[in-house]
mmCIF file of C-alpha atoms in Angstrom:
data_model
loop_
_atom_site.group_PDB
_atom_site.id
_atom_site.type_symbol
_atom_site.label_atom_id
_atom_site.label_comp_id
_atom_site.label_asym_id
_atom_site.label_seq_id
_atom_site.Cartn_x
_atom_site.Cartn_y
_atom_site.Cartn_z
ATOM 1 C CA UNK P 27 -28.619 -14.333 25.496
ATOM 2 C CA UNK P 28 -30.304 -12.177 28.000
ATOM 3 C CA UNK P 29 -30.999 -11.711 31.438
ATOM 4 C CA UNK P 30 -34.491 -12.720 32.956
ATOM 5 C CA UNK P 31 -34.893 -9.427 34.944
ATOM 6 C CA UNK P 32 -36.929 -11.548 37.835
ATOM 7 C CA UNK P 33 -34.820 -14.859 38.372
ATOM 8 C CA UNK P 34 -31.733 -13.558 36.619
ATOM 9 C CA UNK P 35 -31.343 -16.653 34.712
ATOM 10 C CA UNK P 36 -29.899 -16.411 31.342
ATOM 11 C CA UNK P 37 -32.058 -17.412 28.556
ATOM 12 C CA UNK P 38 -32.003 -17.471 24.730
ATOM 13 C CA UNK P 39 -34.229 -14.897 23.530
ATOM 14 C CA UNK P 40 -34.772 -16.578 20.531
ATOM 15 C CA UNK P 41 -36.684 -19.181 22.236
ATOM 16 C CA UNK P 42 -37.969 -17.552 25.016
ATOM 17 C CA UNK P 43 -41.999 -18.180 25.322
ATOM 18 C CA UNK P 44 -42.679 -15.436 27.595
ATOM 19 C CA UNK P 45 -41.715 -11.685 27.153
ATOM 20 C CA UNK P 46 -43.212 -8.178 28.201
ATOM 21 C CA UNK P 47 -43.029 -4.521 26.746
ATOM 22 C CA UNK P 48 -42.597 -1.997 29.446
ATOM 23 C CA UNK P 49 -41.462 1.563 28.669
ATOM 24 C CA UNK P 50 -40.506 0.728 25.040
ATOM 25 C CA UNK P 51 -38.257 -2.167 25.791
ATOM 26 C CA UNK P 52 -39.006 -5.931 25.598
ATOM 27 C CA UNK P 53 -37.915 -8.036 28.414
ATOM 28 C CA UNK P 54 -37.735 -11.949 27.921
ATOM 29 C CA UNK P 55 -38.617 -14.580 30.910
ATOM 30 C CA UNK P 56 -37.710 -18.309 31.868
ATOM 31 C CA UNK P 57 -41.193 -18.932 32.725
ATOM 32 C CA UNK P 58 -45.060 -17.614 32.956
ATOM 33 C CA UNK P 59 -44.431 -16.990 36.557
ATOM 34 C CA UNK P 60 -41.697 -14.469 36.179
ATOM 35 C CA UNK P 61 -43.271 -12.602 33.411
ATOM 36 C CA UNK P 62 -46.649 -12.117 35.556
ATOM 37 C CA UNK P 63 -44.523 -11.078 38.710
ATOM 38 C CA UNK P 64 -42.636 -8.555 36.395
ATOM 39 C CA UNK P 65 -46.107 -7.356 35.127
ATOM 40 C CA UNK P 66 -47.038 -6.559 38.906
ATOM 41 C CA UNK P 67 -43.770 -4.693 39.602
ATOM 42 C CA UNK P 68 -42.144 -3.777 36.418
ATOM 43 C CA UNK P 69 -40.562 -0.742 38.156
ATOM 44 C CA UNK P 70 -38.745 -2.903 40.788
ATOM 45 C CA UNK P 71 -37.273 -5.404 38.183
ATOM 46 C CA UNK P 72 -36.795 -2.997 35.104
ATOM 47 C CA UNK P 73 -34.488 -0.636 37.122
ATOM 48 C CA UNK P 74 -32.227 -3.563 38.274
ATOM 49 C CA UNK P 75 -32.082 -5.078 34.654
ATOM 50 C CA UNK P 76 -28.660 -4.478 32.684
ATOM 51 C CA UNK P 77 -29.300 -6.216 29.706
ATOM 52 C CA UNK P 78 -32.580 -4.788 27.952
ATOM 53 C CA UNK P 79 -33.711 -5.066 24.089
ATOM 54 C CA UNK P 80 -34.853 -1.884 22.398
ATOM 55 C CA UNK P 81 -38.213 -1.920 20.652
ATOM 56 C CA UNK P 82 -37.999 -0.065 17.400
ATOM 57 C CA UNK P 83 -41.103 1.466 15.842
ATOM 58 C CA UNK P 84 -43.058 -0.983 14.128
ATOM 59 C CA UNK P 85 -41.819 -4.140 15.902
ATOM 60 C CA UNK P 86 -44.282 -6.711 17.624
ATOM 61 C CA UNK P 87 -45.533 -6.017 21.074
ATOM 62 C CA UNK P 88 -44.126 -9.222 22.400
ATOM 63 C CA UNK P 89 -46.658 -9.492 25.283
ATOM 64 C CA UNK P 90 -47.459 -12.649 27.241
ATOM 65 C CA UNK D 5 -50.600 -18.516 56.042
ATOM 66 C CA UNK D 6 -47.837 -17.546 57.938
ATOM 67 C CA UNK D 7 -44.430 -15.717 58.331
ATOM 68 C CA UNK D 8 -41.187 -17.092 58.615
ATOM 69 C CA UNK D 9 -37.371 -16.322 58.498
ATOM 70 C CA UNK D 10 -34.077 -18.433 57.740
ATOM 71 C CA UNK D 11 -30.512 -17.468 58.447
ATOM 72 C CA UNK D 12 -27.425 -19.179 57.844
ATOM 73 C CA UNK D 13 -24.033 -17.553 58.017
ATOM 74 C CA UNK D 14 -20.263 -18.079 58.682
ATOM 75 C CA UNK D 15 -20.620 -16.035 61.818
ATOM 76 C CA UNK D 16 -22.850 -16.665 64.932
ATOM 77 C CA UNK D 17 -25.529 -14.253 65.389
ATOM 78 C CA UNK D 18 -27.667 -13.416 68.625
ATOM 79 C CA UNK D 19 -31.138 -14.803 68.137
ATOM 80 C CA UNK D 20 -32.571 -11.529 69.595
ATOM 81 C CA UNK D 21 -30.845 -9.397 66.866
ATOM 82 C CA UNK D 22 -33.039 -11.278 63.938
ATOM 83 C CA UNK D 23 -36.279 -11.924 66.001
ATOM 84 C CA UNK D 24 -36.830 -8.586 67.930
ATOM 85 C CA UNK D 25 -34.520 -5.688 66.876
ATOM 86 C CA UNK D 26 -35.175 -5.224 63.283
ATOM 87 C CA UNK D 27 -37.632 -2.735 62.104
ATOM 88 C CA UNK D 28 -39.961 -5.232 60.834
ATOM 89 C CA UNK D 29 -38.794 -8.130 63.017
ATOM 90 C CA UNK D 30 -40.376 -11.435 62.894
ATOM 91 C CA UNK D 31 -42.154 -10.711 66.338
ATOM 92 C CA UNK D 32 -43.497 -7.823 64.893
ATOM 93 C CA UNK D 33 -44.842 -9.609 61.924
ATOM 94 C CA UNK D 34 -46.495 -11.862 64.561
ATOM 95 C CA UNK D 35 -48.952 -8.955 65.090
ATOM 96 C CA UNK D 36 -48.511 -6.627 61.991
ATOM 97 C CA UNK D 37 -47.311 -8.508 59.038
ATOM 98 C CA UNK D 38 -46.960 -5.999 56.133
ATOM 99 C CA UNK D 39 -47.498 -8.469 53.010
ATOM 100 C CA UNK D 40 -50.494 -9.997 54.189
ATOM 101 C CA UNK D 41 -54.236 -9.318 54.111
ATOM 102 C CA UNK D 42 -54.328 -10.543 57.661
ATOM 103 C CA UNK D 43 -51.659 -9.020 59.803
ATOM 104 C CA UNK D 44 -52.090 -11.502 62.585
ATOM 105 C CA UNK D 45 -49.988 -14.632 62.978
ATOM 106 C CA UNK D 46 -50.583 -15.435 66.598
ATOM 107 C CA UNK D 47 -51.411 -19.437 66.639
ATOM 108 C CA UNK D 48 -48.080 -20.277 67.757
ATOM 109 C CA UNK D 49 -44.432 -19.706 66.973
ATOM 110 C CA UNK D 50 -41.570 -21.953 67.006
ATOM 111 C CA UNK D 51 -37.654 -21.312 66.629
ATOM 112 C CA UNK D 52 -34.945 -23.843 65.798
ATOM 113 C CA UNK D 53 -31.234 -23.349 65.895
ATOM 114 C CA UNK D 54 -28.009 -25.359 65.732
ATOM 115 C CA UNK D 55 -24.912 -25.774 67.925
ATOM 116 C CA UNK D 56 -22.961 -28.215 65.699
ATOM 117 C CA UNK D 57 -20.097 -28.196 68.651
ATOM 118 C CA UNK D 58 -22.704 -30.117 70.792
ATOM 119 C CA UNK D 59 -24.976 -31.972 68.196
ATOM 120 C CA UNK D 60 -25.412 -32.396 64.375
ATOM 121 C CA UNK D 61 -29.289 -32.164 65.267
ATOM 122 C CA UNK D 62 -31.094 -28.595 66.029
ATOM 123 C CA UNK D 63 -32.499 -27.467 69.246
ATOM 124 C CA UNK D 64 -36.506 -26.374 68.634
ATOM 125 C CA UNK D 65 -38.440 -24.232 70.892
ATOM 126 C CA UNK D 66 -42.357 -24.107 70.151
ATOM 127 C CA UNK D 67 -45.387 -22.652 71.907
ATOM 128 C CA UNK D 68 -48.859 -22.222 70.905
ATOM 129 C CA UNK D 69 -49.069 -18.995 72.590
ATOM 130 C CA UNK D 70 -48.438 -15.656 70.264
ATOM 131 C CA UNK D 71 -44.898 -14.883 69.939
ATOM 132 C CA UNK D 72 -45.094 -11.096 70.757
ATOM 133 C CA UNK D 73 -45.977 -12.297 74.266
ATOM 134 C CA UNK D 74 -44.048 -15.065 75.039
ATOM 135 C CA UNK D 75 -41.280 -14.069 77.629
ATOM 136 C CA UNK D 76 -39.335 -17.614 77.633
ATOM 137 C CA UNK D 77 -38.661 -16.700 73.818
ATOM 138 C CA UNK D 78 -37.378 -13.285 74.766
ATOM 139 C CA UNK D 79 -34.970 -14.878 77.449
ATOM 140 C CA UNK D 80 -33.726 -17.599 74.938
ATOM 141 C CA UNK D 81 -33.102 -15.077 72.049
ATOM 142 C CA UNK D 82 -31.107 -12.776 74.566
ATOM 143 C CA UNK D 83 -28.683 -15.714 75.425
ATOM 144 C CA UNK D 84 -28.625 -17.967 72.288
ATOM 145 C CA UNK D 85 -26.246 -17.480 69.331
ATOM 146 C CA UNK D 86 -26.032 -19.834 65.958
ATOM 147 C CA UNK D 87 -24.873 -19.824 62.638
ATOM 148 C CA UNK D 88 -28.136 -21.604 61.286
ATOM 149 C CA UNK D 89 -31.479 -20.314 62.613
ATOM 150 C CA UNK D 90 -34.985 -20.837 61.567
ATOM 151 C CA UNK D 91 -37.987 -19.221 62.817
ATOM 152 C CA UNK D 92 -42.008 -19.211 62.299
ATOM 153 C CA UNK D 93 -44.986 -17.421 63.476
ATOM 154 C CA UNK D 94 -48.341 -19.065 62.547
ATOM 155 C CA UNK D 95 -51.741 -18.222 61.277
ATOM 156 C CA UNK D 96 -53.430 -21.374 61.296
ATOM 157 C CA UNK D 97 -55.292 -22.461 58.185
ATOM 158 C CA UNK D 98 -59.034 -22.810 58.406
ATOM 159 C CA UNK D 99 -59.897 -26.250 60.111
ATOM 160 C CA UNK D 100 -56.269 -26.786 61.275
ATOM 161 C CA UNK D 101 -56.211 -27.100 65.179
ATOM 162 C CA UNK D 102 -53.799 -24.833 67.359
ATOM 163 C CA UNK D 103 -51.881 -27.016 69.019
ATOM 164 C CA UNK D 104 -48.162 -26.921 69.898
ATOM 165 C CA UNK D 105 -47.778 -30.140 67.959
ATOM 166 C CA UNK D 106 -48.734 -27.977 64.913
ATOM 167 C CA UNK D 107 -46.189 -25.166 65.343
ATOM 168 C CA UNK D 108 -43.197 -24.844 62.755
ATOM 169 C CA UNK D 109 -40.214 -25.631 62.594
ATOM 170 C CA UNK D 110 -40.948 -29.325 62.292
ATOM 171 C CA UNK D 111 -37.722 -31.182 63.172
ATOM 172 C CA UNK D 112 -36.360 -35.012 62.063
ATOM 173 C CA UNK D 113 -33.059 -35.782 62.723
ATOM 174 C CA UNK D 114 -30.668 -33.144 61.509
ATOM 175 C CA UNK D 115 -33.759 -31.281 59.553
ATOM 176 C CA UNK D 116 -35.850 -28.570 59.942
ATOM 177 C CA UNK D 117 -38.789 -27.836 58.092
ATOM 178 C CA UNK D 118 -41.211 -24.627 57.868
ATOM 179 C CA UNK D 119 -44.231 -23.959 55.495
ATOM 180 C CA UNK D 120 -45.951 -20.894 54.540
ATOM 181 C CA UNK D 121 -49.127 -21.628 52.522
ATOM 182 C CA UNK D 122 -52.049 -24.184 52.137
ATOM 183 C CA UNK D 123 -52.140 -27.621 50.396
ATOM 184 C CA UNK D 124 -55.810 -27.175 49.057
ATOM 185 C CA UNK D 125 -58.045 -30.042 49.670
ATOM 186 C CA UNK D 126 -55.372 -31.825 52.207
ATOM 187 C CA UNK D 127 -58.090 -33.684 53.769
ATOM 188 C CA UNK D 128 -59.017 -35.536 50.521
ATOM 189 C CA UNK D 129 -55.322 -36.455 49.887
ATOM 190 C CA UNK D 130 -54.059 -37.539 53.561
ATOM 191 C CA UNK D 131 -54.764 -41.075 53.393
ATOM 192 C CA UNK D 132 -53.146 -41.637 50.227
ATOM 193 C CA UNK D 133 -50.169 -39.207 51.199
ATOM 194 C CA UNK D 134 -49.669 -41.288 54.600
ATOM 195 C CA UNK D 135 -50.089 -44.503 52.806
ATOM 196 C CA UNK D 136 -46.763 -43.448 50.681
ATOM 197 C CA UNK D 137 -44.527 -43.130 53.759
ATOM 198 C CA UNK D 138 -41.984 -45.150 55.012
ATOM 199 C CA UNK D 139 -43.241 -46.822 58.566
ATOM 200 C CA UNK D 140 -40.409 -44.534 60.580
ATOM 201 C CA UNK D 141 -41.600 -41.462 58.974
ATOM 202 C CA UNK D 142 -45.488 -42.385 59.196
ATOM 203 C CA UNK D 143 -44.563 -42.890 63.145
ATOM 204 C CA UNK D 144 -42.890 -39.600 63.587
ATOM 205 C CA UNK D 145 -45.993 -37.435 62.411
ATOM 206 C CA UNK D 146 -47.410 -35.971 65.663
ATOM 207 C CA UNK D 147 -49.929 -33.385 64.462
ATOM 208 C CA UNK D 148 -52.570 -32.775 62.038
ATOM 209 C CA UNK D 149 -51.284 -29.949 59.636
ATOM 210 C CA UNK D 150 -50.701 -30.375 55.801
ATOM 211 C CA UNK D 151 -47.082 -28.772 56.604
ATOM 212 C CA UNK D 152 -45.798 -31.736 58.629
ATOM 213 C CA UNK D 153 -47.159 -34.108 56.304
ATOM 214 C CA UNK D 154 -45.311 -32.405 53.486
ATOM 215 C CA UNK D 155 -42.159 -32.490 55.315
ATOM 216 C CA UNK D 156 -42.847 -36.292 55.724
ATOM 217 C CA UNK D 157 -42.984 -36.667 51.885
ATOM 218 C CA UNK D 158 -39.712 -34.556 51.562
ATOM 219 C CA UNK D 159 -37.999 -37.047 54.182
ATOM 220 C CA UNK D 160 -39.330 -39.778 52.353
ATOM 221 C CA UNK D 161 -37.941 -38.747 48.938
ATOM 222 C CA UNK D 162 -34.656 -38.224 50.762
ATOM 223 C CA UNK D 163 -34.634 -41.786 51.693
ATOM 224 C CA UNK D 164 -31.503 -41.780 53.846
ATOM 225 C CA UNK D 165 -31.988 -39.052 56.375
ATOM 226 C CA UNK D 166 -28.945 -39.978 58.267
ATOM 227 C CA UNK D 167 -26.661 -39.063 55.280
ATOM 228 C CA UNK D 168 -25.472 -35.580 54.522
ATOM 229 C CA UNK D 169 -26.485 -34.481 51.214
ATOM 230 C CA UNK D 170 -25.078 -31.694 49.016
ATOM 231 C CA UNK D 171 -27.467 -28.684 48.877
ATOM 232 C CA UNK D 172 -28.693 -29.501 45.160
ATOM 233 C CA UNK D 173 -29.815 -32.762 46.153
ATOM 234 C CA UNK D 174 -31.719 -31.339 49.121
ATOM 235 C CA UNK D 175 -33.225 -28.690 46.511
ATOM 236 C CA UNK D 176 -33.961 -31.419 44.347
ATOM 237 C CA UNK D 177 -35.947 -33.282 46.902
ATOM 238 C CA UNK D 178 -37.802 -30.262 47.923
ATOM 239 C CA UNK D 179 -38.941 -29.715 44.227
ATOM 240 C CA UNK D 180 -39.614 -33.348 43.910
ATOM 241 C CA UNK D 181 -41.881 -33.020 47.233
ATOM 242 C CA UNK D 182 -43.821 -30.246 45.318
ATOM 243 C CA UNK D 183 -44.320 -32.248 42.337
ATOM 244 C CA UNK D 184 -45.506 -35.411 44.370
ATOM 245 C CA UNK D 185 -48.263 -33.164 46.358
ATOM 246 C CA UNK D 186 -49.218 -31.748 42.874
ATOM 247 C CA UNK D 187 -50.054 -35.024 41.525
ATOM 248 C CA UNK D 188 -51.815 -36.066 44.612
ATOM 249 C CA UNK D 189 -54.161 -33.154 44.591
ATOM 250 C CA UNK D 190 -54.728 -33.362 40.792
ATOM 251 C CA UNK D 191 -55.409 -37.125 41.054
ATOM 252 C CA UNK D 192 -57.903 -36.082 43.834
ATOM 253 C CA UNK D 193 -59.974 -33.707 41.292
ATOM 254 C CA UNK D 194 -58.718 -30.589 43.397
ATOM 255 C CA UNK D 195 -58.400 -27.694 41.225
ATOM 256 C CA UNK D 196 -58.195 -24.804 43.658
ATOM 257 C CA UNK D 197 -54.457 -23.420 43.925
ATOM 258 C CA UNK D 198 -52.125 -24.549 46.525
ATOM 259 C CA UNK D 199 -49.445 -22.257 48.014
ATOM 260 C CA UNK D 200 -46.075 -24.013 48.884
ATOM 261 C CA UNK D 201 -43.526 -21.658 50.469
ATOM 262 C CA UNK D 202 -41.617 -24.432 51.955
ATOM 263 C CA UNK D 203 -37.919 -24.082 53.828
ATOM 264 C CA UNK D 204 -35.540 -26.790 54.793
ATOM 265 C CA UNK D 205 -32.377 -26.953 56.319
ATOM 266 C CA UNK D 206 -29.777 -29.568 57.438
ATOM 267 C CA UNK D 207 -28.062 -27.068 59.383
ATOM 268 C CA UNK D 208 -25.544 -26.426 56.673
ATOM 269 C CA UNK D 209 -27.366 -25.502 53.478
ATOM 270 C CA UNK D 210 -31.080 -24.468 53.104
ATOM 271 C CA UNK D 211 -33.488 -25.037 50.192
ATOM 272 C CA UNK D 212 -36.639 -22.597 50.011
ATOM 273 C CA UNK D 213 -39.207 -22.613 47.248
ATOM 274 C CA UNK D 214 -41.885 -19.872 46.419
ATOM 275 C CA UNK D 215 -44.414 -21.638 44.575
ATOM 276 C CA UNK D 216 -48.298 -21.531 43.805
ATOM 277 C CA UNK D 217 -49.913 -24.130 41.744
ATOM 278 C CA UNK D 218 -51.398 -21.770 39.377
ATOM 279 C CA UNK D 219 -48.785 -19.956 37.773
ATOM 280 C CA UNK D 220 -51.051 -16.974 36.829
ATOM 281 C CA UNK D 221 -51.461 -16.235 40.328
ATOM 282 C CA UNK D 222 -49.182 -14.386 42.785
ATOM 283 C CA UNK D 223 -47.440 -16.781 45.386
ATOM 284 C CA UNK D 224 -46.970 -15.846 48.936
ATOM 285 C CA UNK D 225 -44.182 -13.293 49.453
ATOM 286 C CA UNK D 226 -40.593 -14.527 49.895
ATOM 287 C CA UNK D 227 -37.385 -12.432 49.687
ATOM 288 C CA UNK D 228 -33.763 -12.880 50.254
ATOM 289 C CA UNK D 229 -30.598 -10.751 51.348
ATOM 290 C CA UNK D 230 -26.952 -11.755 51.107
ATOM 291 C CA UNK D 231 -23.698 -10.405 51.729
ATOM 292 C CA UNK D 232 -20.558 -10.542 54.390
ATOM 293 C CA UNK D 233 -22.159 -10.172 57.770
ATOM 294 C CA UNK D 234 -25.689 -9.310 59.432
ATOM 295 C CA UNK D 235 -25.465 -6.435 61.833
ATOM 296 C CA UNK D 236 -27.866 -5.063 64.080
ATOM 297 C CA UNK D 237 -27.657 -1.624 65.622
ATOM 298 C CA UNK D 238 -29.878 0.688 67.467
ATOM 299 C CA UNK D 239 -32.858 -1.080 65.983
ATOM 300 C CA UNK D 240 -31.415 -1.393 62.447
ATOM 301 C CA UNK D 241 -30.528 -4.758 61.112
ATOM 302 C CA UNK D 242 -29.082 -5.183 57.428
ATOM 303 C CA UNK D 243 -26.522 -7.322 55.893
ATOM 304 C CA UNK D 244 -23.410 -5.717 54.773
ATOM 305 C CA UNK D 245 -20.720 -6.120 52.548
ATOM 306 C CA UNK D 246 -17.102 -5.579 53.083
ATOM 307 C CA UNK D 247 -13.794 -6.977 52.374
ATOM 308 C CA UNK D 248 -14.199 -10.156 54.227
ATOM 309 C CA UNK D 249 -14.201 -13.886 53.642
ATOM 310 C CA UNK D 250 -17.718 -14.144 55.937
ATOM 311 C CA UNK D 251 -20.972 -14.645 54.424
ATOM 312 C CA UNK D 252 -24.483 -14.357 55.536
ATOM 313 C CA UNK D 253 -27.767 -15.153 53.974
ATOM 314 C CA UNK D 254 -31.242 -14.328 55.177
ATOM 315 C CA UNK D 255 -34.174 -15.984 53.645
ATOM 316 C CA UNK D 256 -37.631 -14.254 54.954
ATOM 317 C CA UNK D 257 -41.522 -13.856 54.035
ATOM 318 C CA UNK D 258 -41.004 -9.991 54.550
ATOM 319 C CA UNK D 259 -37.890 -7.862 54.415
ATOM 320 C CA UNK D 260 -36.733 -7.259 57.853
ATOM 321 C CA UNK D 261 -35.466 -3.617 57.319
ATOM 322 C CA UNK D 262 -36.652 -0.823 55.628
ATOM 323 C CA UNK D 263 -33.959 -0.578 52.890
ATOM 324 C CA UNK D 264 -35.702 -1.965 49.818
ATOM 325 C CA UNK D 265 -32.395 -2.351 47.993
ATOM 326 C CA UNK D 266 -31.008 -4.953 50.284
ATOM 327 C CA UNK D 267 -33.933 -7.491 49.866
ATOM 328 C CA UNK D 268 -34.368 -9.420 46.472
ATOM 329 C CA UNK D 269 -37.861 -11.117 45.822
ATOM 330 C CA UNK D 270 -37.489 -14.832 45.171
ATOM 331 C CA UNK D 271 -38.754 -15.118 41.619
ATOM 332 C CA UNK D 272 -42.233 -17.283 41.635
ATOM 333 C CA UNK D 273 -42.095 -20.895 41.113
ATOM 334 C CA UNK D 274 -38.216 -21.023 41.646
ATOM 335 C CA UNK D 275 -36.239 -22.743 44.197
ATOM 336 C CA UNK D 276 -33.688 -20.972 46.027
ATOM 337 C CA UNK D 277 -30.437 -22.846 47.417
ATOM 338 C CA UNK D 278 -27.990 -21.789 49.983
ATOM 339 C CA UNK D 279 -25.106 -24.060 49.385
ATOM 340 C CA UNK D 280 -22.584 -25.318 51.928
ATOM 341 C CA UNK D 281 -20.355 -22.462 50.847
ATOM 342 C CA UNK D 282 -23.015 -20.101 51.388
ATOM 343 C CA UNK D 283 -23.656 -19.367 47.956
ATOM 344 C CA UNK D 284 -27.122 -18.505 46.656
ATOM 345 C CA UNK D 285 -28.382 -20.244 43.393
ATOM 346 C CA UNK D 286 -31.948 -19.686 42.111
ATOM 347 C CA UNK D 287 -33.429 -22.166 39.518
ATOM 348 C CA UNK D 288 -36.674 -22.659 37.761
ATOM 349 C CA UNK D 289 -38.924 -25.444 39.343
ATOM 350 C CA UNK D 290 -40.063 -28.003 36.838
ATOM 351 C CA UNK D 291 -43.005 -29.766 38.513
ATOM 352 C CA UNK D 292 -45.155 -31.196 36.501
ATOM 353 C CA UNK D 293 -45.274 -35.071 36.923
#
C-alpha cells in the first residue's frame, strides 16, 4: 500500500489506475483529480510525501 | 465565484479575529482575493454563527453591500464569539441578481449552507429541480440562485431536517446532492463544467466538497488548517498545536495567513468532513449516478 500524496488516502499501487513520474519517482493516486492536481503543484505534494516508489532505469514512465 | 470560510472548534473565537485581523482575511479577500482571476467579491456578504446555549439554530447577518465597508458587520464582529462560524463574500455569477436574499450563507433550521462556484445551465434544470422538492423546502426558497436551490436539494435528501445526524451522513447527503445536480445537468444536455465547492454545517460538524464536474479541470481553491487552537496576535492568525485537549479546524477558499505550511489544499473531487469530535476526514467522492 502507498499513500496518495494529494488526498493522503491509502491505495493499492498494484491496482492504482493513475500515476505520475516526478523527479525519478512514481507517485500513485486514487483518482484522476488527484493526479492532475499533483501535476499542477508537484513540488508542494512531493515534499510532503513520506512513501515514494523509486524508479529504476528502464522502468515504465507510469504517466497518466 | 466567491470566497468563504468555516470555523469549528472546542473554544469560542471572536468573529473579528477570523474576519478582519488575519493578513489575508475574508474582508481583504472581498476586494483583493489572491486565488481568483477576478479579485473583487463585492456583491454582498453574510455571516452565520451558533450560540447553542440560546438556540440550536444559527444567527445569520447578511447584506447586499460590500463586506469591506459595512460598519454593522465590523461592530458585530467585535462583540460576538462562537464555536462555529460560516462567512461568505459574494461575486454574483452572470445573470444572478444582487439581492440580500441571494447572499450566503443560507439557513434552514439548524443548517447553514454556502457555495463557491456555478451550476452551469441552471436555468435549464431549475423547473425539474424544484419539482423534486418536498413542499416545505420548495416554499422556503426565497432567492433566485443556483446555490440556494442546491441547498434545497441537500435538505430534501436529508429528509428529516429536525434530526441531528452524524457527520458522515451529512457528508453522504452532500455527495448525493452533487450527484443529483450532475444527473440533472447531464439529462438536460449541458456539457460545460459546473463548479461545486459547497459547505454545510449543523453547528456541530461540517462537510465541504471541492468539486468540478470535469476532473481534468482545476476546481476552485479550498484549503484547511487544523490544530489545537486558533490564535490571532497583532494581525497574525494561525492554528497552533500544543499539549491540549482543544481542537480547531478552519476550512477556507484561501489561506488566511502567509505560512503555507499551516494550510493543506483539499484534494480535487473529495469531501472533507469535520466530525463532532472535530476530527478531519477526507474521502474521494463517487458521484457518477
